[in-house]
JSON list of C-alpha atoms in Angstrom, two decimals:
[
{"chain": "A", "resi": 1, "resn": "UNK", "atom": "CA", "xyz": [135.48, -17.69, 94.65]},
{"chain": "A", "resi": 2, "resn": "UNK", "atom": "CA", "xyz": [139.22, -18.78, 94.84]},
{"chain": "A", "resi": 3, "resn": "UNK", "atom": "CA", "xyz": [141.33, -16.62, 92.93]},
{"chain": "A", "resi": 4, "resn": "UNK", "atom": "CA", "xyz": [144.78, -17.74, 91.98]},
{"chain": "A", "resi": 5, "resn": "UNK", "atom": "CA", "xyz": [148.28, -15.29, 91.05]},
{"chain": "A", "resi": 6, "resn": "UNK", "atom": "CA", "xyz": [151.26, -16.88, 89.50]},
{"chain": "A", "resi": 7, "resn": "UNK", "atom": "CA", "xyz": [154.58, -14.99, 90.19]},
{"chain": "A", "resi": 8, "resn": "UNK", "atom": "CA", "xyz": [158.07, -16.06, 89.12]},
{"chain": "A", "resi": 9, "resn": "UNK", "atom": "CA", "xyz": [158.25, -16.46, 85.37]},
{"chain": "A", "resi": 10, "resn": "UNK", "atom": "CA", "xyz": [160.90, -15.18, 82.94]},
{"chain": "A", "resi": 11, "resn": "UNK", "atom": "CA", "xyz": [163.73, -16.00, 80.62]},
{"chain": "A", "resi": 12, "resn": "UNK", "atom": "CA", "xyz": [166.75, -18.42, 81.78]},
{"chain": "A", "resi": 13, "resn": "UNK", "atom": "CA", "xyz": [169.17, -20.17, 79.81]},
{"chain": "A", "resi": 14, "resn": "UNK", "atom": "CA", "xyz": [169.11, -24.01, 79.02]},
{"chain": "A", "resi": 15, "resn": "UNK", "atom": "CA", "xyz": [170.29, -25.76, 82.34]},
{"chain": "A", "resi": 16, "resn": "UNK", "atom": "CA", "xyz": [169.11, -23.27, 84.42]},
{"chain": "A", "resi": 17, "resn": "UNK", "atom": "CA", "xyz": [166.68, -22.49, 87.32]},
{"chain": "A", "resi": 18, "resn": "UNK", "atom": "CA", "xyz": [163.50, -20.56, 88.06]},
{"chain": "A", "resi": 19, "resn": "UNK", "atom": "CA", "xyz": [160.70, -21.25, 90.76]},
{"chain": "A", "resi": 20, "resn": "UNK", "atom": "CA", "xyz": [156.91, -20.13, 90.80]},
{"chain": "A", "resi": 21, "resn": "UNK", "atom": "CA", "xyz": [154.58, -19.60, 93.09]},
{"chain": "A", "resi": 22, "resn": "UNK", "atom": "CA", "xyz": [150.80, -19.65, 93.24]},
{"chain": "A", "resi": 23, "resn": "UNK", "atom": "CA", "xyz": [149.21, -17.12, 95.67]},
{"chain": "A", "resi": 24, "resn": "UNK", "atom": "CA", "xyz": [145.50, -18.65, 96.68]},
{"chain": "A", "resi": 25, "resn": "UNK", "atom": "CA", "xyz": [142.96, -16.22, 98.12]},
{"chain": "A", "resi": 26, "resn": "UNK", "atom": "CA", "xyz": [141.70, -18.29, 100.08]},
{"chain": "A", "resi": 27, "resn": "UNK", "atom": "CA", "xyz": [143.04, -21.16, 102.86]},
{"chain": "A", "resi": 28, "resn": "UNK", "atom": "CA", "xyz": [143.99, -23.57, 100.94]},
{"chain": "A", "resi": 29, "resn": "UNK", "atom": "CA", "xyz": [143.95, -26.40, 103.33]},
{"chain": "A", "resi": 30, "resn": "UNK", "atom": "CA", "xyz": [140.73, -27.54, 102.28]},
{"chain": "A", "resi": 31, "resn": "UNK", "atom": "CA", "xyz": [141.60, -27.63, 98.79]},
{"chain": "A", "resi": 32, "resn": "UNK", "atom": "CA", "xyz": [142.08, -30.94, 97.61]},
{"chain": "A", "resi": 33, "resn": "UNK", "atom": "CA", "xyz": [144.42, -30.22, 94.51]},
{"chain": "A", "resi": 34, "resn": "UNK", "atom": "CA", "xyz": [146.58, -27.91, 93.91]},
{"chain": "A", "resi": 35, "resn": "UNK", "atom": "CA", "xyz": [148.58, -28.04, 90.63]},
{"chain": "A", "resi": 36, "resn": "UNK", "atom": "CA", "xyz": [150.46, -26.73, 87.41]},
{"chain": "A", "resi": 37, "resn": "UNK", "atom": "CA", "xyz": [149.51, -27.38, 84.06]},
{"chain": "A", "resi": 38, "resn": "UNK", "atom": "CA", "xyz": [151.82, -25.60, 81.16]},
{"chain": "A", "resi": 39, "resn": "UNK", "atom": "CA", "xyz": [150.66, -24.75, 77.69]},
{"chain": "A", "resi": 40, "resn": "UNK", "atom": "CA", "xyz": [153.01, -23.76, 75.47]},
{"chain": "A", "resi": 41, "resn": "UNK", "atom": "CA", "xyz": [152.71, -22.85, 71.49]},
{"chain": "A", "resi": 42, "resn": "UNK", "atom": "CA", "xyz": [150.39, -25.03, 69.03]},
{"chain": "A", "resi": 43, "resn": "UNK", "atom": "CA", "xyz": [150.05, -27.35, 71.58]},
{"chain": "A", "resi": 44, "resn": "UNK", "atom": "CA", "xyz": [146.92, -28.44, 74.28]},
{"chain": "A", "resi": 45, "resn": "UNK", "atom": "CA", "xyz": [147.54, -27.61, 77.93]},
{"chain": "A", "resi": 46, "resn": "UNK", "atom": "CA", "xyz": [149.34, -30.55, 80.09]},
{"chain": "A", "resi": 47, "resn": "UNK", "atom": "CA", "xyz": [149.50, -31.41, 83.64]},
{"chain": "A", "resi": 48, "resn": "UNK", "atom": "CA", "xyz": [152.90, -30.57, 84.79]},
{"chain": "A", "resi": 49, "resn": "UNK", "atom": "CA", "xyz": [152.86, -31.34, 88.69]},
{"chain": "A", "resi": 50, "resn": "UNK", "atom": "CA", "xyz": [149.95, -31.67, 91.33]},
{"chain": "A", "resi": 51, "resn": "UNK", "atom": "CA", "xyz": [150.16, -31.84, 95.33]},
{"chain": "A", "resi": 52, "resn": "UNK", "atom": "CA", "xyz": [147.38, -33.09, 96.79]},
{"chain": "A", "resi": 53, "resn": "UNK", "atom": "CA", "xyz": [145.96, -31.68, 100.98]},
{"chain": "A", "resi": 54, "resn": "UNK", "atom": "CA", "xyz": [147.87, -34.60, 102.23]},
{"chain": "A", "resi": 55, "resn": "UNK", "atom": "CA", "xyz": [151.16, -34.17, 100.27]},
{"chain": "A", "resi": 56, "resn": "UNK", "atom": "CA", "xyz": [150.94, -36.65, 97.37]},
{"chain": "A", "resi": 57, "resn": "UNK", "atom": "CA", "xyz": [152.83, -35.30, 94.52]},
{"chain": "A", "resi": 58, "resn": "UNK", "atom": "CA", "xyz": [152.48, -36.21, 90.98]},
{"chain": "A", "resi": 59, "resn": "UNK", "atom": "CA", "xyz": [154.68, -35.23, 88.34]},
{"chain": "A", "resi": 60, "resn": "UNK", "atom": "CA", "xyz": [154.58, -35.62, 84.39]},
{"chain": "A", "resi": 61, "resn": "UNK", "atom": "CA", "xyz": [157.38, -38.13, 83.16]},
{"chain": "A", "resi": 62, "resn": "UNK", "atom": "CA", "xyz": [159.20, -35.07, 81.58]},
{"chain": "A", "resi": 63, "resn": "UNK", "atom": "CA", "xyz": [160.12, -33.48, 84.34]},
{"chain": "A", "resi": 64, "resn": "UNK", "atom": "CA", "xyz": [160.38, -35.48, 86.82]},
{"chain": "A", "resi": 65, "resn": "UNK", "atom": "CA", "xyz": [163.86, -35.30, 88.71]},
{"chain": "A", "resi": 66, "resn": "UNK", "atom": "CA", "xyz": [163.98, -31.34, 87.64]},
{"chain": "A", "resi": 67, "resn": "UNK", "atom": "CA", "xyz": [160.81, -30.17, 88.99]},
{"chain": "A", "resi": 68, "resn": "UNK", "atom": "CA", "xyz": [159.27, -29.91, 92.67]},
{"chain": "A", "resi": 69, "resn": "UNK", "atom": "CA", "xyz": [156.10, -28.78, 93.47]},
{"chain": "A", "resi": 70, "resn": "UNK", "atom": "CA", "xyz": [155.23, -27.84, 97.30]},
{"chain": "A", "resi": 71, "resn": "UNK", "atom": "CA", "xyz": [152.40, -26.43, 99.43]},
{"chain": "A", "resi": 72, "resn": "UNK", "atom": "CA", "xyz": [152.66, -24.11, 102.45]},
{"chain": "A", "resi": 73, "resn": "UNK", "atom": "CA", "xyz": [149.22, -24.42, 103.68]},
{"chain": "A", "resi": 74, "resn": "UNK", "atom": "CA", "xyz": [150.18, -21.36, 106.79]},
{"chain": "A", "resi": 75, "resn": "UNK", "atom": "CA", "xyz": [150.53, -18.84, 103.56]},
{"chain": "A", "resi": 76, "resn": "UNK", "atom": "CA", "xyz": [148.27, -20.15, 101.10]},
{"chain": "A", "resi": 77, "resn": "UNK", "atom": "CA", "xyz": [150.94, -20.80, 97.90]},
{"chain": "A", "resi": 78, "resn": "UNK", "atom": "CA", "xyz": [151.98, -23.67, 95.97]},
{"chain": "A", "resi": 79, "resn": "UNK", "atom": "CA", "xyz": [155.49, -23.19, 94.36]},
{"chain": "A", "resi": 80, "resn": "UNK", "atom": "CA", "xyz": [157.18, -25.41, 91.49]},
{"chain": "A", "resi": 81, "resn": "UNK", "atom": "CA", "xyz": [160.82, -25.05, 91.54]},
{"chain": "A", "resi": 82, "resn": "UNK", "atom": "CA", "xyz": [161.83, -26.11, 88.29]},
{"chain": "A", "resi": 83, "resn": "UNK", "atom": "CA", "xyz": [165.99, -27.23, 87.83]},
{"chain": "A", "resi": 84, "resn": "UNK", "atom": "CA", "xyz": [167.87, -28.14, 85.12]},
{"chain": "A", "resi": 85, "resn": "UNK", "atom": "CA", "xyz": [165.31, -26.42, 82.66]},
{"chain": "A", "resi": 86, "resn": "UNK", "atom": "CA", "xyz": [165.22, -26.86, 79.12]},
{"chain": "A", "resi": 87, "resn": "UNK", "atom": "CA", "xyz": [164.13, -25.34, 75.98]},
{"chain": "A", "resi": 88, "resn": "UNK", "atom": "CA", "xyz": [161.24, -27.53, 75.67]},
{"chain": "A", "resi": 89, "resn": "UNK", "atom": "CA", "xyz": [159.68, -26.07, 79.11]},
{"chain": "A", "resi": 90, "resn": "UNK", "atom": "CA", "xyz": [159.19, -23.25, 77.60]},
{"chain": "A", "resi": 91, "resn": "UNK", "atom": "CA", "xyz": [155.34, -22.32, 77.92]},
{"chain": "A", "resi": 92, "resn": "UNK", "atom": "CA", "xyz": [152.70, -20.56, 79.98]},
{"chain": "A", "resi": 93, "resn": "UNK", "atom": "CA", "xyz": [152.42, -22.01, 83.09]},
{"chain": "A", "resi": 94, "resn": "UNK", "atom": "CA", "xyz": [149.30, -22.04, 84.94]},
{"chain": "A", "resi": 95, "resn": "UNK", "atom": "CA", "xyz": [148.36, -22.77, 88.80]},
{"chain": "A", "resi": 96, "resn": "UNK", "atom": "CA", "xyz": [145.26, -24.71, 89.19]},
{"chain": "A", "resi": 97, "resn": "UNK", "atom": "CA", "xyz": [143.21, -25.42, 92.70]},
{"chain": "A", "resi": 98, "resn": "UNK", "atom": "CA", "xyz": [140.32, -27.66, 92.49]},
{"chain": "A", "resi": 99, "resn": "UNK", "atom": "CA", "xyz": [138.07, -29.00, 95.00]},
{"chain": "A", "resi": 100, "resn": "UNK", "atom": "CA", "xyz": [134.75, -30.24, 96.38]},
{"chain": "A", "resi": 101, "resn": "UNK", "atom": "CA", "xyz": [131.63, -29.12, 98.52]},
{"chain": "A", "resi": 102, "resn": "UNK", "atom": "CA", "xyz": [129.06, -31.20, 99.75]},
{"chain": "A", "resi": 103, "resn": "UNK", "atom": "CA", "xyz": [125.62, -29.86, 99.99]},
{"chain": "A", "resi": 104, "resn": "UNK", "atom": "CA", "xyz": [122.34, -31.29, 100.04]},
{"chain": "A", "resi": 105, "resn": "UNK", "atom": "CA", "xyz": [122.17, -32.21, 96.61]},
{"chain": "A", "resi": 106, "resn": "UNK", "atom": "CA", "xyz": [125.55, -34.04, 96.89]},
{"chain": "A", "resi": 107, "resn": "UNK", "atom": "CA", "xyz": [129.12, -33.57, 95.91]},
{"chain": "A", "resi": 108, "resn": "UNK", "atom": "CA", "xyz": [130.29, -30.95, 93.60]},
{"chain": "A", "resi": 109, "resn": "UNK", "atom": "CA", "xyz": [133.27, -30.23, 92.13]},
{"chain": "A", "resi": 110, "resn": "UNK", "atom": "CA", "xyz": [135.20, -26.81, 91.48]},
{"chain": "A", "resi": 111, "resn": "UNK", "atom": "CA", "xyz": [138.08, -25.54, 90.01]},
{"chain": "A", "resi": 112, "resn": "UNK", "atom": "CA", "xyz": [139.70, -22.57, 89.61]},
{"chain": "A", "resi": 113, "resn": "UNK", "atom": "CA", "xyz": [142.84, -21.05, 87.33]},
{"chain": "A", "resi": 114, "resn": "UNK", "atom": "CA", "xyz": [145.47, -18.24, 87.22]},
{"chain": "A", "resi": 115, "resn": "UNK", "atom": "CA", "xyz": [146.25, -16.06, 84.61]},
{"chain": "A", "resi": 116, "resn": "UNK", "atom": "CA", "xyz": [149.14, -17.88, 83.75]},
{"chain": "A", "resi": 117, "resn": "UNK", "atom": "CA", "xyz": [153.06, -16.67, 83.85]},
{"chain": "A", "resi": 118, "resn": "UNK", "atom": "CA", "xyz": [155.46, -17.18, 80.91]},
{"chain": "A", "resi": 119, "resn": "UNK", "atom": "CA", "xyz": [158.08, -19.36, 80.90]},
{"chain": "A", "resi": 120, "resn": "UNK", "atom": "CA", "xyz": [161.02, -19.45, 78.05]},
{"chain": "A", "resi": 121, "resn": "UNK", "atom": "CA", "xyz": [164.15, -21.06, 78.45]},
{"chain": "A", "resi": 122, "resn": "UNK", "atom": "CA", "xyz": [166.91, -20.40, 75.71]},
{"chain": "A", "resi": 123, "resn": "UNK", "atom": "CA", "xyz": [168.91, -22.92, 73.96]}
]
């Protein structure tokens, strides 16, 4: 079971900086995913940036040219540094891992989810 602990959240003024990280209990060099989602009030969860084993990033139009997400496969984390933050980032953020296994009866997926860290960035 792949267990996942967010560190890093807080309060920070609009235009300002903060950077998570994502500590996997596992290796995660054979997970194919690894990504943040945010949720923040009244709304649905959102994909905010995924980094696939091989380094392909993905980011949500938003935050794109604030935010970078990276992978350190030698100490298991993911990190999202997030720049120029606004008040509209505000949110839980959540790391995310998913992943396959093959087995006899074929491919199955998995995923897994932190406990989220909040986010709030004043105005």
């Amino acid at each position: 079971q792949v267990q996942l602990v967010e560190s890093g959240g807080g309060l920070v003024q609009q235009g300002g900086s903060l950077r998570l990280s994502c500590a996997a209990s596992v290796s995660i060099s054979s997970i194919t995913a690894m990504g943040w989602y945010r949720q923040a009030p009244g709304k649905g969860r959102e994909l905010v940036a995924n980094i696939t084993t091989g380094g392909t990033t993905t980011y949500t139009d938003s935050v794109k040219g604030r935010f970078t997400i990276s992978r350190d496969n030698a100490k298991n984390t993911v990190s999202l540094q997030m720049n120029i933050l606004k008040p509209e980032d505000t949110a839980v953020y959540y790391c995310h891992a998913a992943w396959r296994t093959v087995s006899y009866y074929g491919v199955q997926p998995h995923d897994a989810w932190g406990q989220g860290t909040q986010v709030t960035v004043s105005s």
